[in-house]
Amino acid sequence: MISRTSHRSTRFERNLATREAPWVKWTLLTLSLSFFALFLILPLVSVFFEALRKGWEVYLLSITEETALAAIKLTVLIAFISVPLNLVFGVAAAWLIAKHDFRGKQLLTTFIDLPFSVSPVIVGLMYMLVFGANGWFGAWLVEHDLKVIFAVPGIVLATIFVTFPFVARELIPLMQAQGRDEEEAAVVLGANGWQTFWYVTLPNVKWGLLYGVILSNARAMGEFGAVSVVSGKIRGQTNTMPLHVEILYNEYNFAAAFAVASLLALLALVTLVIKTWVEHRASSHFNATHMVPADVNTLSPRVMP
Amino acid sequence: MLFKTRRFKQLVLSSLLTLAAVGTSSGMQAQDKTLLNVSYDPTRELYQEFNPEFARFWQEKTGEEIEISQSHGGSGSQARSVIDGLEADIVTLGLAYDIDAIAELSGKLPPDWQAKLPDNSSPYTSTIVFLVRKGNPKGIQDWDDLVQPGVGVITPNPKTSGGARWNYLAAWGYALQQPGGTPESAQEFVSALYKNVVVLDSGARGSTTTFVQRGVGDVFISWENEAFLAVNELGPENFEIIVPSVSILAEPPVAVVTGIAERRGTLDAATAYVEYLYSEVGQRIAARNYYRPRHPELAAPEDVARFPQVNTFSIDLFGGWQKAQADHFSDGGIFDQIYGL
């Protein structure tokens, strides 16, 4: 996508009729860049600045301290459980919606978007109402000594809910754009449903899928609101990294709070880099398979000039 | 055709392996016994110091290794969590009403829980004082000065914060005890006070951050322990504590959640834990963390010397917490009438 748009914009630039006056261009550019610098880059830099204010030793100490390590491990564990589940749900849902017609399709699409429109705090409270001690299944859970709320399962559930749309939302437009031609061809050639999915559909969307997984992972690790409600905030046990940051901040332990926050910021930066790379791969892959008809059979991604 | 690109395969595989490695290493190690103390915000430092001391004491006494976990938050929301199933062996909250709520709504505590331990089940007390900026530029000396025009007051919301309820009742009690004071004049005074509130945070720690970090407001009505902590942690050169002529005796209670502790088999340890707060070690740690010990003779004299003399009245002035809550902080109660205006 990137290469195509940039190509188009240069042509746009060269054309006298569509070109803006230089001062308009530069004003807009300065305006947007300074906005970014002020509201995005500066706060991000300040996180790292605050984290390292008391030196590397304090920094390392605060992220290797016992409760911080427990928070990091828990956060990774949550992502490790919720992201693969979302991957499966997301691919299944996207495949159904993009490649099939059935009754209630519109409804399913709406449901997939639901987590985007529900406030994370409400998500937490919903699970509380269902699994809390006074919730629908509360008595049964207590009787069988099962812990959902204020334990890892509750945090996983809340995380899955808020990250649910990322994979599906990424795949649906991609699959729809690719159409059903290749699948139909596969079926005509004698492939069964599973083979069609595994050998045709999935390879076509793998970069988009990876993109969705990365976004979903970033959100899973960074979620605060929903997790905060169901966590119980037990130090070293049910504190995720974002919760740990808040706790440290409230303890006037600013250096440690920003140190853990810088890890999350670092995660965001790494996500951004991988995302850009994947986007680049995906667009060249898309171009390779769909823009040039002769290349339809060479599915291995090739970088277009 | 499937995932032919070697690099893609490698990428997926390596990331899965990394995750698996981290995932498996995070298994929790088993302990002999664990206790969970669900507490309110300002006690973090206190229990951080007390828990290892108790673990040492318990091991010496019984030979059992014990691990104590802490959870902190606003007093009311922490009580809510216990009612919703947070497995607290011990609750150490900001006011008796919150533990009453647990007893009433979950039945995991007997209704007379507050009589199980000495001194209303409060091993330490505190009071409500004012934190002002260095040099006291607005000349604040007593409650009267808080209702002067142009004075920016910081206090949390009494609907959500236990500390804020103590603040509110302290102001009310002051007005009531003035010559010619009546409930009407008290309500008028408290209304005027809340007209001067510039930020109504949801919890005590949030208010401290607003006043101290963000520099908002002229005076912060605060727990004494919180005010001491803010001054010492964040700069004695920036703040001063002002003690009003009269204030409330704040009693943050502690209790064993017997219903939970019995089921988890921790009743003995949990009971010893709350009792240990009354011991010399407990009292010393409380005083060091700016809580007024019930037995000052057990604490370090230099810690006790930091506490100024304050004339206090207790919650009994309001007929106990149940009545105070119903009159002032329930929906449609006096606070709603004041703040709705």
XYZ file of C-alpha atoms in Angstrom:
646
model
C 0.000 0.000 0.000
C 2.703 2.397 1.020
C 4.624 2.235 -2.218
C 1.501 2.779 -4.277
C 0.304 5.806 -2.357
C 3.698 7.460 -2.329
C 4.012 6.902 -6.046
C 0.643 8.506 -6.636
C 1.442 11.496 -4.452
C 4.573 12.312 -6.428
C 2.567 12.374 -9.631
C 0.094 14.556 -7.821
C 2.941 16.850 -6.841
C 4.339 17.144 -10.325
C 1.027 18.208 -11.783
C 0.734 21.992 -11.700
C -3.043 21.849 -11.499
C -3.097 19.791 -8.341
C -0.041 21.188 -6.621
C -0.457 23.345 -3.532
C 1.483 26.555 -3.051
C 4.772 25.893 -1.188
C 3.755 28.005 1.795
C 0.598 25.950 2.303
C 2.611 22.787 2.126
C 5.273 23.945 4.564
C 2.794 25.467 7.006
C 0.812 22.258 7.156
C 3.968 20.218 7.473
C 5.373 22.356 10.291
C 2.041 22.368 12.044
C 1.554 18.627 12.003
C 5.179 17.839 12.788
C 5.309 20.184 15.752
C 2.024 18.742 16.961
C 3.542 15.268 16.830
C 6.707 16.438 18.531
C 4.801 18.153 21.305
C 2.111 15.585 22.032
C 3.704 12.283 21.030
C 7.472 12.403 20.956
C 8.053 14.702 23.908
C 5.945 12.696 26.409
C 7.589 9.504 25.162
C 11.048 10.968 25.602
C 10.092 12.253 29.044
C 9.169 8.708 30.130
C 12.688 7.507 29.341
C 14.195 10.668 30.790
C 12.340 10.230 34.101
C 13.142 6.516 34.154
C 16.866 7.143 33.853
C 16.966 10.279 35.976
C 18.461 8.429 38.914
C 20.864 6.454 36.770
C 21.093 2.986 35.241
C 21.526 1.237 38.548
C 18.207 2.410 39.932
C 16.620 1.668 36.568
C 17.859 -1.918 36.462
C 17.044 -2.429 40.111
C 13.457 -1.276 39.656
C 12.771 -3.569 36.712
C 14.462 -6.598 38.249
C 12.877 -6.124 41.656
C 10.694 -9.079 42.701
C 7.243 -7.559 42.259
C 8.264 -5.854 39.010
C 9.509 -9.161 37.617
C 6.285 -10.848 38.707
C 4.322 -8.123 36.903
C 6.392 -8.547 33.742
C 5.992 -12.327 33.823
C 2.264 -12.065 34.381
C 1.894 -9.597 31.520
C 3.795 -11.906 29.164
C 1.776 -14.891 30.364
C -1.500 -13.043 29.706
C -0.366 -12.150 26.193
C 0.867 -15.702 25.670
C -2.594 -17.086 26.436
C -4.841 -14.435 24.941
C -3.045 -13.709 21.667
C -3.081 -17.302 20.285
C -6.747 -17.629 21.258
C -7.514 -14.388 19.461
C -5.558 -15.629 16.489
C -7.777 -18.682 16.159
C -11.036 -16.816 16.847
C -10.029 -13.956 14.582
C -9.070 -16.100 11.600
C -12.196 -18.219 11.958
C -14.471 -15.189 12.196
C -12.796 -13.341 9.335
C -12.900 -16.404 7.118
C -16.603 -16.883 7.785
C -17.453 -13.271 7.156
C -15.269 -12.610 4.126
C -15.634 -15.847 2.237
C -19.126 -17.055 3.067
C -22.697 -15.841 2.996
C -25.006 -16.821 5.805
C -27.846 -15.438 7.844
C -26.748 -13.236 10.699
C -23.482 -12.268 9.016
C -24.122 -8.591 9.685
C -24.861 -9.377 13.314
C -21.577 -11.268 13.697
C -19.662 -8.359 12.173
C -21.290 -6.020 14.667
C -20.449 -8.315 17.559
C -16.804 -8.413 16.550
C -16.684 -4.637 16.807
C -18.404 -4.599 20.185
C -15.187 -4.602 22.281
C -14.074 -1.444 20.460
C -17.195 0.407 21.504
C -17.496 -0.850 25.092
C -15.436 1.033 27.666
C -12.785 -1.282 29.194
C -14.042 -0.542 32.716
C -17.464 -1.843 31.714
C -15.778 -4.980 30.378
C -14.251 -5.572 33.795
C -17.544 -4.957 35.553
C -19.332 -7.327 33.168
C -17.034 -10.159 34.147
C -17.464 -9.153 37.783
C -21.238 -9.509 37.432
C -20.897 -12.932 35.867
C -18.020 -14.463 37.825
C -17.839 -12.318 40.998
C -18.779 -13.806 44.366
C -22.263 -12.312 44.027
C -22.409 -12.910 40.271
C -24.333 -15.531 38.309
C -21.726 -18.259 38.651
C -20.203 -16.900 41.873
C -21.672 -19.400 44.301
C -20.852 -22.348 42.039
C -17.254 -21.182 41.575
C -16.731 -20.728 45.314
C -18.207 -24.152 45.971
C -15.721 -25.768 43.584
C -12.874 -23.558 44.798
C -12.334 -22.076 41.345
C -11.007 -18.561 41.112
C -11.783 -16.445 38.073
C -12.108 -12.879 39.284
C -9.094 -11.487 41.196
C -6.968 -14.219 39.644
C -5.209 -14.902 36.362
C -8.245 -16.396 34.528
C -10.246 -13.206 35.039
C -7.411 -11.077 33.729
C -7.077 -13.345 30.701
C -10.818 -13.158 30.006
C -10.850 -9.370 30.213
C -7.791 -9.152 27.979
C -9.264 -11.489 25.368
C -12.406 -9.382 25.285
C -10.650 -6.082 24.672
C -8.225 -7.526 22.100
C -10.766 -9.630 20.258
C -11.392 -7.405 17.208
C -7.775 -6.778 16.218
C -7.075 -9.945 14.225
C -10.514 -10.225 12.646
C -10.703 -6.514 11.788
C -7.315 -6.737 10.097
C -8.230 -9.799 8.044
C -11.792 -9.067 6.940
C -11.015 -6.189 4.519
C -7.961 -8.016 3.217
C -9.884 -11.211 2.551
C -12.754 -9.285 1.011
C -10.370 -7.415 -1.288
C -8.874 -10.676 -2.455
C -12.291 -12.049 -3.288
C -13.223 -15.689 -3.626
C -11.727 -16.386 -7.056
C -8.747 -18.336 -5.824
C -10.829 -20.359 -3.390
C -13.333 -21.149 -6.121
C -10.504 -22.236 -8.386
C -9.169 -24.481 -5.646
C -12.563 -26.074 -5.129
C -12.948 -26.633 -8.863
C -9.574 -28.354 -8.866
C -10.840 -30.717 -6.185
C -9.619 -29.239 -2.921
C -11.810 -29.783 0.132
C -12.736 -26.965 2.501
C -9.813 -27.478 4.824
C -7.305 -27.676 1.989
C -8.721 -24.550 0.415
C -8.360 -22.678 3.672
C -4.933 -24.019 4.510
C -3.301 -23.778 1.054
C -5.070 -20.789 -0.481
C -6.753 -18.482 2.014
C -4.246 -18.516 4.846
C -1.053 -17.971 2.819
C -2.720 -15.016 1.113
C -3.360 -13.219 4.373
C -0.354 -14.222 6.439
C 1.176 -10.742 6.602
C -2.115 -9.139 7.500
C -2.539 -11.834 10.119
C 0.864 -11.112 11.612
C -0.028 -7.425 11.678
C -3.236 -8.190 13.579
C -1.361 -10.389 16.030
C 1.179 -7.650 16.732
C -1.522 -5.070 17.413
C -3.456 -7.507 19.547
C -0.312 -8.337 21.516
C 0.473 -4.678 22.143
C -3.022 -4.054 23.437
C -2.984 -7.229 25.546
C 0.175 -6.122 27.311
C -0.930 -2.528 27.729
C -4.542 -2.963 28.831
C -5.306 -1.114 32.042
C -9.005 -0.389 32.615
C -10.599 -3.812 32.238
C -7.736 -5.588 33.987
C -7.759 -3.081 36.836
C -11.339 -4.014 37.745
C -10.817 -7.785 37.836
C -7.245 -7.894 39.128
C -7.599 -7.375 42.884
C -4.178 -5.667 42.645
C -2.343 -8.243 44.725
C 1.337 -7.417 44.570
C 3.443 -10.078 42.927
C 0.378 -12.101 41.969
C -2.273 -10.285 39.982
C -0.494 -7.047 39.115
C 0.195 -6.591 35.423
C 2.758 -4.077 34.210
C 0.324 -1.195 33.638
C -1.166 -1.725 37.120
C 2.299 -1.940 38.613
C 3.173 1.412 37.052
C 0.172 3.017 38.727
C 0.991 1.466 42.098
C 4.610 2.615 41.991
C 3.531 6.094 40.965
C 1.113 6.247 43.888
C 3.921 5.197 46.203
C 5.920 8.276 45.178
C 8.369 5.838 43.620
C 8.570 7.847 40.414
C 11.867 6.483 39.102
C 10.641 2.886 39.357
C 7.209 3.786 37.951
C 8.789 5.367 34.900
C 11.274 2.511 34.565
C 8.449 -0.010 34.214
C 6.552 2.474 32.040
C 9.591 2.742 29.793
C 9.437 -1.010 29.207
C 5.863 -0.614 28.027
C 6.886 2.342 25.875
C 9.701 0.259 24.459
C 7.194 -2.450 23.632
C 5.155 0.166 21.790
C 8.189 1.299 19.816
C 9.188 -2.250 18.913
C 5.589 -2.931 17.902
C 5.702 0.140 15.688
C 8.889 -0.982 13.981
C 7.646 -4.540 13.383
C 4.307 -3.157 12.257
C 5.952 -0.912 9.670
C 8.072 -3.780 8.451
C 5.105 -6.125 8.214
C 3.062 -3.459 6.443
C 5.845 -3.097 3.935
C 6.057 -6.849 3.397
C 2.316 -7.148 3.179
C 1.995 -4.432 0.567
C 4.731 -5.866 -1.588
C 3.166 -9.270 -1.187
C -0.214 -7.883 -2.128
C 1.309 -6.170 -5.163
C 3.163 -9.271 -6.158
C 0.090 -11.448 -6.076
C -2.614 -9.092 -7.147
C -1.334 -6.134 -9.093
C 0.598 -8.147 -11.642
C -1.552 -10.960 -13.009
C 1.433 -12.893 -14.316
C 2.712 -13.304 -10.801
C -0.397 -14.915 -9.362
C 1.338 -18.239 -8.929
C 4.448 -16.996 -7.202
C 3.131 -16.580 -3.738
C 6.459 -16.010 -2.076
C 6.594 -12.306 -1.362
C 8.808 -10.275 -3.575
C 9.740 -6.681 -3.087
C 8.479 -4.613 -5.939
C 10.684 -1.825 -7.185
C 2.606 -22.911 -1.128
C 1.920 -22.611 2.533
C 4.282 -20.275 4.390
C 7.038 -21.047 1.962
C 9.102 -18.092 3.016
C 11.729 -19.388 5.337
C 12.131 -16.074 7.078
C 8.463 -15.909 7.945
C 8.579 -19.402 9.393
C 11.633 -18.570 11.429
C 10.029 -15.426 12.721
C 6.879 -17.170 13.884
C 8.780 -20.077 15.364
C 11.277 -17.995 17.276
C 8.629 -15.722 18.742
C 6.580 -18.734 19.855
C 9.623 -20.290 21.504
C 10.455 -17.087 23.349
C 6.920 -16.817 24.624
C 6.877 -20.458 25.676
C 10.125 -20.028 27.583
C 8.848 -17.026 29.465
C 5.454 -18.607 29.981
C 6.745 -21.765 31.611
C 9.230 -19.962 33.815
C 6.462 -17.932 35.404
C 4.967 -20.814 37.374
C 4.278 -19.771 40.938
C 6.361 -21.419 43.612
C 4.396 -23.055 46.380
C 4.569 -21.613 49.899
C 3.574 -23.210 53.163
C 0.971 -20.618 53.925
C -0.123 -17.356 52.412
C -2.042 -14.425 53.806
C -3.674 -11.662 51.834
C -4.037 -8.292 53.523
C -6.468 -6.078 51.615
C -5.772 -2.532 52.673
C -6.413 1.076 51.688
C -4.058 3.459 49.966
C -1.984 5.234 52.642
C -0.856 2.077 54.477
C 1.500 0.854 51.743
C 4.677 1.864 53.511
C 3.436 0.660 56.886
C 2.640 -2.888 55.760
C 5.662 -3.090 53.519
C 7.646 -2.798 56.728
C 5.317 -4.802 58.963
C 4.841 -7.905 56.772
C 8.437 -9.209 56.844
C 8.527 -8.572 60.608
C 5.411 -10.632 61.096
C 6.695 -13.407 58.820
C 9.838 -13.603 60.958
C 7.787 -13.632 64.170
C 5.466 -16.330 62.819
C 8.318 -18.552 61.740
C 9.992 -18.246 65.128
C 6.748 -19.037 66.865
C 5.450 -21.908 64.733
C 8.260 -22.879 62.357
C 5.896 -22.215 59.473
C 7.012 -20.170 56.534
C 4.433 -17.592 55.603
C 4.068 -15.260 52.661
C 1.981 -12.128 52.989
C 0.526 -10.442 49.944
C -0.737 -6.901 49.855
C -3.453 -5.219 47.875
C -4.036 -1.467 48.042
C -6.707 0.835 46.702
C -9.423 3.217 47.843
C -10.956 1.915 51.087
C -14.473 1.658 49.667
C -13.449 -0.021 46.441
C -11.257 -2.488 48.322
C -14.252 -3.430 50.497
C -16.273 -3.862 47.308
C -13.601 -6.219 45.947
C -13.730 -8.385 49.079
C -17.525 -8.508 48.802
C -17.132 -9.517 45.145
C -14.828 -12.375 46.095
C -11.298 -11.080 46.649
C -9.950 -13.663 49.116
C -8.707 -11.417 51.892
C -7.694 -13.135 55.116
C -7.271 -9.729 56.695
C -8.777 -6.359 55.924
C -7.138 -3.173 57.152
C -9.321 -0.360 55.863
C -9.787 3.360 56.324
C -13.011 3.329 58.290
C -15.251 0.922 60.157
C -18.145 1.485 57.774
C -16.314 -0.303 54.961
C -15.735 -3.412 57.084
C -19.369 -3.182 58.230
C -20.315 -3.335 54.566
C -18.288 -6.521 54.079
C -19.904 -8.075 57.152
C -23.368 -7.099 56.020
C -23.171 -7.918 52.318
C -20.986 -11.018 52.321
C -21.584 -12.421 55.800
C -17.916 -13.381 55.988
C -17.457 -11.363 59.194
C -19.602 -11.376 62.309
C -21.606 -8.142 62.742
C -19.759 -7.470 66.022
C -16.309 -7.747 64.393
C -15.195 -4.425 65.859
C -15.427 -5.795 69.414
C -13.008 -8.672 68.675
C -9.888 -6.571 69.158
C -9.004 -3.824 71.662
C -9.520 -0.104 70.982
C -12.347 -0.447 68.442
C -10.112 -2.803 66.457
C -7.864 0.121 65.548
C -4.245 -0.582 66.565
C -3.232 2.859 65.350
C -5.109 6.119 64.827
C -4.659 9.258 62.867
C -6.316 12.611 62.575
C -7.104 15.170 59.936
C -4.683 18.057 59.385
C -3.948 20.661 56.710
C -1.037 20.572 54.309
C -0.153 24.014 52.977
C 2.587 25.402 50.770
C 5.792 26.559 52.457
C 5.431 29.824 54.360
C 1.652 29.329 54.468
C 0.985 32.161 51.972
C -2.793 32.140 52.602
C -2.292 32.277 56.377
C -4.336 29.158 57.105
C -4.520 28.321 60.831
C -7.898 26.711 61.426
C -11.030 25.376 59.743
C -12.481 28.924 59.492
C -9.725 29.915 57.098
C -10.734 27.251 54.602
C -14.038 28.962 53.793
C -12.431 32.329 53.030
C -12.916 33.458 49.430
C -9.950 32.729 47.188
C -8.678 29.750 49.144
C -8.355 26.665 46.917
C -9.117 23.490 48.900
C -8.102 19.955 47.851
C -9.963 16.988 49.330
C -11.117 13.709 47.795
C -14.758 12.850 47.136
C -16.452 11.534 50.310
C -18.732 9.363 48.198
C -15.757 7.265 47.083
C -12.952 7.915 49.574
C -12.853 6.905 53.207
C -10.288 9.579 54.038
C -12.537 12.214 52.525
C -15.365 11.183 54.847
C -13.115 11.764 57.827
C -12.251 15.196 56.333
C -15.887 16.076 55.874
C -16.905 14.941 59.359
C -13.948 16.759 60.929
C -15.126 20.017 59.335
C -18.703 19.324 60.384
C -17.685 18.532 63.955
C -15.631 21.707 64.161
C -18.589 23.846 63.074
C -20.949 21.994 65.391
C -18.698 22.598 68.387
C -18.384 26.337 67.806
C -20.373 28.545 70.206
C -23.978 28.476 69.040
C -23.239 25.653 66.623
C -26.244 23.718 65.295
C -26.610 21.077 62.571
C -27.883 23.905 60.337
C -24.845 26.095 60.933
C -22.597 23.075 60.430
C -24.218 22.306 57.097
C -23.781 25.939 56.058
C -20.111 25.813 57.012
C -19.427 22.561 55.168
C -21.295 23.882 52.091
C -19.055 26.945 52.067
C -16.013 24.698 52.441
C -16.928 22.505 49.470
C -17.558 25.638 47.359
C -13.819 26.267 47.733
C -12.829 22.769 46.601
C -10.989 23.013 43.281
C -10.359 19.316 42.565
C -12.438 16.470 43.998
C -10.314 13.352 43.381
C -11.740 9.893 43.937
C -9.098 8.778 46.456
C -6.705 10.158 49.077
C -3.546 9.330 47.118
C -4.969 10.990 44.024
C -5.589 14.161 46.042
C -2.052 14.109 47.420
C -0.675 13.877 43.901
C -2.946 16.711 42.758
C -1.766 19.000 45.542
C 1.876 17.984 45.719
C 2.857 16.948 42.213
C 0.572 19.082 40.100
C 0.721 22.060 42.456
C -3.043 22.688 42.461
C -4.766 24.402 45.430
C -3.683 26.277 48.568
C -4.581 23.762 51.246
C -4.975 20.000 51.229
C -7.165 18.440 53.915
C -5.424 15.191 54.626
C -4.798 12.250 56.879
C -2.025 13.238 59.231
C 0.062 10.225 58.198
C -0.396 11.065 54.527
C 0.606 14.687 55.150
C 3.755 13.635 57.030
C 4.644 11.209 54.287
C 4.139 13.797 51.562
C 6.287 16.321 53.402
C 9.100 13.857 54.035
C 9.018 12.068 50.687
C 8.497 15.059 48.481
C 10.252 17.936 50.131
C 10.073 19.539 53.592
C 11.269 22.698 51.825
C 7.972 22.929 49.930
C 5.215 22.145 52.413
C 4.068 22.734 55.970
C 1.621 20.876 58.188
C -0.973 22.977 60.012
C -2.839 21.410 62.912
C -6.350 22.840 63.412
C -7.726 23.716 66.840
C -9.940 20.659 66.820
C -10.132 17.624 64.580
C -11.549 14.131 64.385
C -10.005 11.007 65.855
C -9.661 8.812 62.769
C -9.674 5.128 63.606
C -8.661 2.904 60.695
C -9.788 -0.569 61.801
C -8.346 -4.007 61.132
C -10.155 -7.345 61.116
C -9.755 -11.006 60.262
C -12.227 -12.028 57.566
C -13.130 -15.168 59.451
C -15.295 -16.677 56.706
C -12.402 -16.636 54.263
C -9.584 -17.413 56.716
C -11.454 -20.442 58.083
C -11.983 -21.863 54.622
C -8.346 -21.264 53.649
C -7.055 -22.673 56.929
C -5.287 -19.443 57.859
C -7.360 -18.381 60.841
C -4.520 -18.856 63.330
C -2.000 -16.866 61.295
C -4.490 -14.141 60.386
C -5.502 -13.696 64.019
C -1.865 -13.556 65.087
C -1.239 -10.998 62.338
C -3.818 -8.475 63.545
C -2.827 -9.056 67.177
C 0.815 -8.477 66.324
C -0.125 -4.956 65.221
C -0.733 -4.180 68.906
C 2.656 -5.539 69.958
C 5.772 -3.489 70.510
C 6.984 -4.229 66.978
C 3.638 -3.300 65.440
C 3.285 -0.106 67.433
C 6.852 0.923 66.662
C 6.359 0.410 62.921
C 3.044 2.272 62.982
C 4.631 5.281 64.703
C 7.586 5.260 62.332
C 5.133 5.405 59.436
C 3.341 8.406 60.942
C 0.361 6.588 62.428
C -0.370 7.463 66.052
C 0.222 4.286 68.060
C -2.449 3.237 70.584
C 0.339 2.541 73.038
C 2.842 5.384 72.588
C 4.974 3.925 75.380
C 5.818 0.963 73.117
C 6.986 3.080 70.182
C 10.228 4.990 69.719
C 10.031 8.275 71.682
C 11.486 10.316 68.801
C 8.719 9.030 66.491
C 6.014 9.809 69.040
C 7.472 13.287 69.595
C 6.657 14.181 65.988
C 2.933 14.123 66.669
C 1.551 17.494 67.799
C -1.152 17.722 70.464
C -4.605 17.771 68.858
C -8.000 18.074 70.490
C -10.126 15.423 68.901
C -13.693 14.209 68.900
C -14.646 10.732 67.759
C -17.189 9.336 65.336
C -19.533 8.966 68.328
C -20.336 12.668 67.860
C -22.249 11.516 64.766
C -23.805 8.475 66.426
C -21.372 5.965 64.919
C -20.456 5.161 61.313
C -23.750 3.598 60.307
C -25.659 6.731 61.229
C -23.008 9.099 59.852
C -23.051 7.221 56.565
C -26.835 7.236 56.321
C -27.181 10.913 57.267
C -24.347 12.354 55.240
C -23.061 10.123 52.472
C -25.975 7.994 51.296
C -27.663 8.852 48.002
C -29.659 12.004 48.578
C -27.855 12.521 51.906
C -26.508 15.834 53.139
C -23.347 15.672 51.017
C -25.425 15.188 47.875
C -27.540 18.178 48.840
C -24.438 20.275 49.452
C -22.572 19.285 46.353
C -25.620 19.178 44.113
C -26.125 22.898 44.697
